[in-house]
PDB file of C-alpha atoms in Angstrom:
ATOM      1  CA  UNK A   1     -15.355  11.158 -22.060  1.00 75.00           C
ATOM      2  CA  UNK A   2     -17.454  14.085 -23.347  1.00 79.00           C
ATOM      3  CA  UNK A   3     -15.761  16.375 -20.817  1.00 82.00           C
ATOM      4  CA  UNK A   4     -12.261  15.381 -22.021  1.00 85.00           C
ATOM      5  CA  UNK A   5     -13.247  15.791 -25.684  1.00 85.00           C
ATOM      6  CA  UNK A   6     -14.680  19.229 -24.835  1.00 83.00           C
ATOM      7  CA  UNK A   7     -11.447  20.179 -23.076  1.00 85.00           C
ATOM      8  CA  UNK A   8      -9.379  19.118 -26.071  1.00 87.00           C
ATOM      9  CA  UNK A   9     -11.547  21.065 -28.537  1.00 86.00           C
ATOM     10  CA  UNK A  10     -11.500  24.157 -26.310  1.00 84.00           C
ATOM     11  CA  UNK A  11      -7.709  24.053 -26.077  1.00 85.00           C
ATOM     12  CA  UNK A  12      -7.476  23.945 -29.877  1.00 88.00           C
ATOM     13  CA  UNK A  13      -9.800  26.955 -30.246  1.00 85.00           C
ATOM     14  CA  UNK A  14      -8.239  28.896 -27.397  1.00 81.00           C
ATOM     15  CA  UNK A  15      -4.650  28.398 -28.486  1.00 83.00           C
ATOM     16  CA  UNK A  16      -5.248  28.521 -32.244  1.00 85.00           C
ATOM     17  CA  UNK A  17      -7.824  31.320 -32.431  1.00 85.00           C
ATOM     18  CA  UNK A  18      -7.433  33.359 -29.234  1.00 80.00           C
ATOM     19  CA  UNK A  19      -3.675  32.765 -28.727  1.00 87.00           C
ATOM     20  CA  UNK A  20      -4.311  31.838 -25.084  1.00 82.00           C
ATOM     21  CA  UNK A  21      -1.499  32.138 -22.554  1.00 88.00           C
ATOM     22  CA  UNK A  22      -1.791  30.296 -19.251  1.00 89.00           C
ATOM     23  CA  UNK A  23       0.128  31.100 -16.072  1.00 93.00           C
ATOM     24  CA  UNK A  24       0.061  29.674 -12.571  1.00 94.00           C
ATOM     25  CA  UNK A  25      -1.398  26.194 -13.191  1.00 93.00           C
ATOM     26  CA  UNK A  26       1.017  24.930 -10.547  1.00 94.00           C
ATOM     27  CA  UNK A  27      -1.085  26.742  -7.917  1.00 95.00           C
ATOM     28  CA  UNK A  28      -4.046  24.397  -8.494  1.00 95.00           C
ATOM     29  CA  UNK A  29      -4.086  21.503  -6.007  1.00 95.00           C
ATOM     30  CA  UNK A  30      -4.120  18.052  -7.583  1.00 93.00           C
ATOM     31  CA  UNK A  31      -6.701  16.715  -5.160  1.00 94.00           C
ATOM     32  CA  UNK A  32      -9.236  17.748  -2.530  1.00 95.00           C
ATOM     33  CA  UNK A  33     -11.971  20.384  -2.738  1.00 96.00           C
ATOM     34  CA  UNK A  34     -10.958  23.475  -4.704  1.00 97.00           C
ATOM     35  CA  UNK A  35     -12.857  26.620  -5.689  1.00 97.00           C
ATOM     36  CA  UNK A  36     -11.493  28.609  -8.620  1.00 97.00           C
ATOM     37  CA  UNK A  37     -12.765  32.203  -8.281  1.00 96.00           C
ATOM     38  CA  UNK A  38     -12.367  34.394 -11.337  1.00 95.00           C
ATOM     39  CA  UNK A  39     -13.526  37.575 -12.962  1.00 93.00           C
ATOM     40  CA  UNK A  40     -16.212  36.945 -15.602  1.00 90.00           C
ATOM     41  CA  UNK A  41     -16.068  38.565 -19.031  1.00 86.00           C
ATOM     42  CA  UNK A  42     -17.584  36.110 -21.465  1.00 83.00           C
ATOM     43  CA  UNK A  43     -19.414  32.838 -21.973  1.00 82.00           C
ATOM     44  CA  UNK A  44     -15.990  31.544 -23.017  1.00 82.00           C
ATOM     45  CA  UNK A  45     -14.739  31.829 -19.413  1.00 87.00           C
ATOM     46  CA  UNK A  46     -15.954  28.444 -18.086  1.00 87.00           C
ATOM     47  CA  UNK A  47     -14.488  26.360 -20.928  1.00 84.00           C
ATOM     48  CA  UNK A  48     -11.344  28.496 -21.005  1.00 85.00           C
ATOM     49  CA  UNK A  49     -10.771  28.220 -17.265  1.00 89.00           C
ATOM     50  CA  UNK A  50     -11.500  24.487 -17.294  1.00 88.00           C
ATOM     51  CA  UNK A  51      -9.754  23.371 -20.450  1.00 87.00           C
ATOM     52  CA  UNK A  52      -6.216  23.635 -19.104  1.00 84.00           C
ATOM     53  CA  UNK A  53      -6.915  21.977 -15.737  1.00 88.00           C
ATOM     54  CA  UNK A  54      -6.393  18.224 -15.428  1.00 86.00           C
ATOM     55  CA  UNK A  55      -9.271  17.740 -12.994  1.00 90.00           C
ATOM     56  CA  UNK A  56     -12.933  18.073 -14.049  1.00 90.00           C
ATOM     57  CA  UNK A  57     -14.447  21.418 -13.119  1.00 92.00           C
ATOM     58  CA  UNK A  58     -18.014  21.955 -11.903  1.00 94.00           C
ATOM     59  CA  UNK A  59     -19.739  25.282 -12.426  1.00 91.00           C
ATOM     60  CA  UNK A  60     -23.106  26.961 -12.021  1.00 89.00           C
ATOM     61  CA  UNK A  61     -25.000  28.195 -15.063  1.00 87.00           C
ATOM     62  CA  UNK A  62     -28.238  30.144 -15.183  1.00 86.00           C
ATOM     63  CA  UNK A  63     -31.230  27.818 -15.197  1.00 90.00           C
ATOM     64  CA  UNK A  64     -32.560  29.204 -18.492  1.00 92.00           C
ATOM     65  CA  UNK A  65     -29.710  27.445 -20.296  1.00 89.00           C
ATOM     66  CA  UNK A  66     -31.060  24.079 -19.147  1.00 92.00           C
ATOM     67  CA  UNK A  67     -34.563  24.586 -20.582  1.00 91.00           C
ATOM     68  CA  UNK A  68     -33.650  23.029 -23.938  1.00 90.00           C
ATOM     69  CA  UNK A  69     -32.982  19.311 -23.554  1.00 91.00           C
ATOM     70  CA  UNK A  70     -29.944  19.074 -25.814  1.00 92.00           C
ATOM     71  CA  UNK A  71     -28.120  22.128 -24.419  1.00 89.00           C
ATOM     72  CA  UNK A  72     -29.080  21.272 -20.834  1.00 90.00           C
ATOM     73  CA  UNK A  73     -27.864  17.684 -21.221  1.00 90.00           C
ATOM     74  CA  UNK A  74     -24.606  18.813 -22.790  1.00 88.00           C
ATOM     75  CA  UNK A  75     -24.001  21.392 -20.058  1.00 89.00           C
ATOM     76  CA  UNK A  76     -24.561  18.756 -17.378  1.00 91.00           C
ATOM     77  CA  UNK A  77     -22.062  16.428 -19.062  1.00 88.00           C
ATOM     78  CA  UNK A  78     -19.586  19.292 -19.152  1.00 86.00           C
ATOM     79  CA  UNK A  79     -19.883  19.827 -15.390  1.00 88.00           C
ATOM     80  CA  UNK A  80     -22.564  22.518 -15.116  1.00 91.00           C
ATOM     81  CA  UNK A  81     -25.524  22.572 -12.783  1.00 93.00           C
ATOM     82  CA  UNK A  82     -28.414  25.070 -12.818  1.00 90.00           C
ATOM     83  CA  UNK A  83     -28.845  28.053 -10.519  1.00 89.00           C
ATOM     84  CA  UNK A  84     -31.770  30.457 -10.135  1.00 86.00           C
ATOM     85  CA  UNK A  85     -29.943  33.745 -10.087  1.00 76.00           C
ATOM     86  CA  UNK A  86     -30.827  36.375  -7.515  1.00 70.00           C
ATOM     87  CA  UNK A  87     -32.931  34.048  -5.371  1.00 70.00           C
ATOM     88  CA  UNK A  88     -30.573  32.284  -2.939  1.00 72.00           C
ATOM     89  CA  UNK A  89     -31.336  29.005  -4.721  1.00 81.00           C
ATOM     90  CA  UNK A  90     -31.011  26.391  -1.961  1.00 89.00           C
ATOM     91  CA  UNK A  91     -30.856  23.454  -4.359  1.00 91.00           C
ATOM     92  CA  UNK A  92     -27.873  24.882  -6.265  1.00 91.00           C
ATOM     93  CA  UNK A  93     -26.138  25.731  -2.968  1.00 91.00           C
ATOM     94  CA  UNK A  94     -26.666  22.163  -1.772  1.00 94.00           C
ATOM     95  CA  UNK A  95     -25.402  20.758  -5.093  1.00 94.00           C
ATOM     96  CA  UNK A  96     -22.269  22.920  -4.935  1.00 94.00           C
ATOM     97  CA  UNK A  97     -21.565  21.954  -1.328  1.00 95.00           C
ATOM     98  CA  UNK A  98     -21.955  18.263  -2.197  1.00 96.00           C
ATOM     99  CA  UNK A  99     -19.503  18.560  -5.088  1.00 96.00           C
ATOM    100  CA  UNK A 100     -16.944  20.224  -2.834  1.00 96.00           C
ATOM    101  CA  UNK A 101     -17.469  17.808   0.050  1.00 96.00           C
ATOM    102  CA  UNK A 102     -16.829  15.003  -2.457  1.00 96.00           C
ATOM    103  CA  UNK A 103     -13.408  16.556  -3.125  1.00 96.00           C
ATOM    104  CA  UNK A 104     -14.285  18.058  -6.518  1.00 96.00           C
ATOM    105  CA  UNK A 105     -13.329  21.379  -8.087  1.00 96.00           C
ATOM    106  CA  UNK A 106     -15.811  24.161  -8.679  1.00 96.00           C
ATOM    107  CA  UNK A 107     -15.583  27.358 -10.707  1.00 95.00           C
ATOM    108  CA  UNK A 108     -17.293  30.452  -9.321  1.00 94.00           C
ATOM    109  CA  UNK A 109     -17.608  33.994 -10.565  1.00 92.00           C
ATOM    110  CA  UNK A 110     -17.967  35.966  -7.310  1.00 92.00           C
ATOM    111  CA  UNK A 111     -19.535  38.974  -9.062  1.00 88.00           C
ATOM    112  CA  UNK A 112     -22.413  36.765 -10.209  1.00 81.00           C
ATOM    113  CA  UNK A 113     -22.532  37.928 -13.832  1.00 79.00           C
ATOM    114  CA  UNK A 114     -20.368  39.131 -16.694  1.00 80.00           C
ATOM    115  CA  UNK A 115     -18.619  42.496 -16.744  1.00 77.00           C
ATOM    116  CA  UNK A 116     -19.021  44.314 -20.027  1.00 75.00           C
ATOM    117  CA  UNK A 117     -16.512  47.088 -19.198  1.00 75.00           C
ATOM    118  CA  UNK A 118     -13.600  45.040 -17.803  1.00 73.00           C
ATOM    119  CA  UNK A 119     -14.104  46.470 -14.299  1.00 79.00           C
ATOM    120  CA  UNK A 120     -14.179  44.257 -11.230  1.00 84.00           C
ATOM    121  CA  UNK A 121     -17.379  44.857  -9.320  1.00 81.00           C
ATOM    122  CA  UNK A 122     -18.531  43.899  -5.881  1.00 84.00           C
ATOM    123  CA  UNK A 123     -18.725  40.220  -5.069  1.00 85.00           C
ATOM    124  CA  UNK A 124     -21.894  38.494  -3.924  1.00 85.00           C
ATOM    125  CA  UNK A 125     -21.969  36.268  -0.850  1.00 88.00           C
ATOM    126  CA  UNK A 126     -21.877  32.925  -2.740  1.00 89.00           C
ATOM    127  CA  UNK A 127     -18.126  32.395  -3.100  1.00 92.00           C
ATOM    128  CA  UNK A 128     -17.518  33.205   0.555  1.00 92.00           C
ATOM    129  CA  UNK A 129     -20.399  30.960   1.582  1.00 92.00           C
ATOM    130  CA  UNK A 130     -18.964  27.954  -0.266  1.00 94.00           C
ATOM    131  CA  UNK A 131     -15.431  28.613   0.989  1.00 94.00           C
ATOM    132  CA  UNK A 132     -16.424  29.010   4.646  1.00 93.00           C
ATOM    133  CA  UNK A 133     -18.923  26.138   4.582  1.00 93.00           C
ATOM    134  CA  UNK A 134     -16.616  23.563   2.959  1.00 94.00           C
ATOM    135  CA  UNK A 135     -13.121  24.905   3.771  1.00 92.00           C
ATOM    136  CA  UNK A 136     -12.164  24.207   0.167  1.00 95.00           C
ATOM    137  CA  UNK A 137      -8.922  25.660  -1.132  1.00 96.00           C
ATOM    138  CA  UNK A 138      -9.727  28.935  -2.930  1.00 97.00           C
ATOM    139  CA  UNK A 139      -7.585  29.779  -5.977  1.00 97.00           C
ATOM    140  CA  UNK A 140      -8.071  33.265  -7.456  1.00 97.00           C
ATOM    141  CA  UNK A 141      -7.894  33.592 -11.235  1.00 96.00           C
ATOM    142  CA  UNK A 142      -7.924  36.494 -13.651  1.00 94.00           C
ATOM    143  CA  UNK A 143      -8.789  36.535 -17.354  1.00 92.00           C
ATOM    144  CA  UNK A 144      -7.013  39.386 -19.165  1.00 90.00           C
ATOM    145  CA  UNK A 145      -8.027  40.448 -22.644  1.00 84.00           C
ATOM    146  CA  UNK A 146     -11.122  39.855 -24.704  1.00 79.00           C
ATOM    147  CA  UNK A 147     -11.983  36.816 -26.782  1.00 78.00           C
ATOM    148  CA  UNK A 148     -11.223  38.407 -30.136  1.00 82.00           C
ATOM    149  CA  UNK A 149      -9.579  36.193 -32.737  1.00 84.00           C
ATOM    150  CA  UNK A 150      -5.796  36.515 -32.914  1.00 82.00           C
ATOM    151  CA  UNK A 151      -5.665  39.259 -30.233  1.00 84.00           C
ATOM    152  CA  UNK A 152      -4.498  37.130 -27.298  1.00 83.00           C
ATOM    153  CA  UNK A 153      -6.113  36.210 -23.991  1.00 85.00           C
ATOM    154  CA  UNK A 154      -4.217  35.514 -20.801  1.00 88.00           C
ATOM    155  CA  UNK A 155      -5.398  33.417 -17.882  1.00 90.00           C
ATOM    156  CA  UNK A 156      -3.524  33.616 -14.609  1.00 93.00           C
ATOM    157  CA  UNK A 157      -4.146  31.391 -11.587  1.00 95.00           C
ATOM    158  CA  UNK A 158      -2.900  32.912  -8.332  1.00 95.00           C
ATOM    159  CA  UNK A 159      -1.618  31.297  -5.174  1.00 96.00           C
ATOM    160  CA  UNK A 160      -4.319  29.741  -2.970  1.00 96.00           C
ATOM    161  CA  UNK A 161      -5.861  32.139  -0.471  1.00 94.00           C
ATOM    162  CA  UNK A 162      -5.056  31.145   3.127  1.00 89.00           C
ATOM    163  CA  UNK A 163      -8.240  29.941   4.850  1.00 88.00           C
ATOM    164  CA  UNK A 164      -7.311  32.039   7.898  1.00 85.00           C
ATOM    165  CA  UNK A 165      -7.627  35.129   5.676  1.00 83.00           C
ATOM    166  CA  UNK A 166     -11.197  34.147   4.815  1.00 86.00           C
ATOM    167  CA  UNK A 167     -12.189  33.069   8.342  1.00 81.00           C
ATOM    168  CA  UNK A 168     -10.564  36.043  10.065  1.00 74.00           C
ATOM    169  CA  UNK A 169     -12.626  37.273  13.024  1.00 54.00           C
ATOM    170  CA  UNK A 170     -15.611  35.101  12.079  1.00 66.00           C
ATOM    171  CA  UNK A 171     -16.090  36.770   8.727  1.00 73.00           C
ATOM    172  CA  UNK A 172     -19.505  36.586   7.105  1.00 89.00           C
ATOM    173  CA  UNK A 173     -19.958  35.059   3.665  1.00 90.00           C
ATOM    174  CA  UNK A 174     -20.042  38.526   2.118  1.00 89.00           C
ATOM    175  CA  UNK A 175     -16.826  39.577   3.925  1.00 91.00           C
ATOM    176  CA  UNK A 176     -15.104  36.370   2.824  1.00 91.00           C
ATOM    177  CA  UNK A 177     -16.184  37.037  -0.765  1.00 92.00           C
ATOM    178  CA  UNK A 178     -14.796  40.567  -0.564  1.00 92.00           C
ATOM    179  CA  UNK A 179     -11.454  39.137   0.563  1.00 92.00           C
ATOM    180  CA  UNK A 180     -11.553  36.786  -2.437  1.00 94.00           C
ATOM    181  CA  UNK A 181     -12.264  39.794  -4.694  1.00 93.00           C
ATOM    182  CA  UNK A 182      -9.280  41.612  -3.155  1.00 93.00           C
ATOM    183  CA  UNK A 183      -7.051  38.691  -4.177  1.00 94.00           C
ATOM    184  CA  UNK A 184      -8.477  38.765  -7.723  1.00 94.00           C
ATOM    185  CA  UNK A 185      -7.855  42.543  -7.888  1.00 93.00           C
ATOM    186  CA  UNK A 186      -4.294  42.053  -6.644  1.00 92.00           C
ATOM    187  CA  UNK A 187      -3.721  39.339  -9.252  1.00 91.00           C
ATOM    188  CA  UNK A 188      -5.024  41.709 -11.948  1.00 90.00           C
ATOM    189  CA  UNK A 189      -2.747  44.522 -10.715  1.00 89.00           C
ATOM    190  CA  UNK A 190       0.272  42.196 -10.630  1.00 87.00           C
ATOM    191  CA  UNK A 191      -0.105  41.136 -14.274  1.00 81.00           C
ATOM    192  CA  UNK A 192      -1.024  44.513 -15.774  1.00 72.00           C
TER     193      UNK A 192
END
């Protein structure tokens, strides 16, 4: 219930304040495990990326956000779970795998943190790890524009990445993530 109310409120803000445009929702599978992999520009990205998807979206958030009871509880109800960044947090990896094995959707930012200059950086191993470990469908996404009132933001979901592309020649998690980043870069190039 809280998740659906949050989605509704985010859609009002995103369409009314940021003039959000959404493309490619048809590429998101209606069931089964799915990983949405996107560039990361702002704290608005998780609610923006999740508010126009019918299925609930799980996502990792830095553990510091969960230190305050109210915020931590709200984030959990909105689909977030904590991660210790930069440490290979086994508990968050296990939580993510369980969500995907239960057929849920998860949002990942392969670069690991926000880009302040609108450049796509190098991806970390996490997205590739989850994709290879669970064989979830990976959907690249790209957020274009900045969250400035009345300036317009565009979100584009790309076609799912073929699993063979990620598994090719026994790719490592880092290689699989780099292939995911290539798809995000291509999506960016196609819409710009």
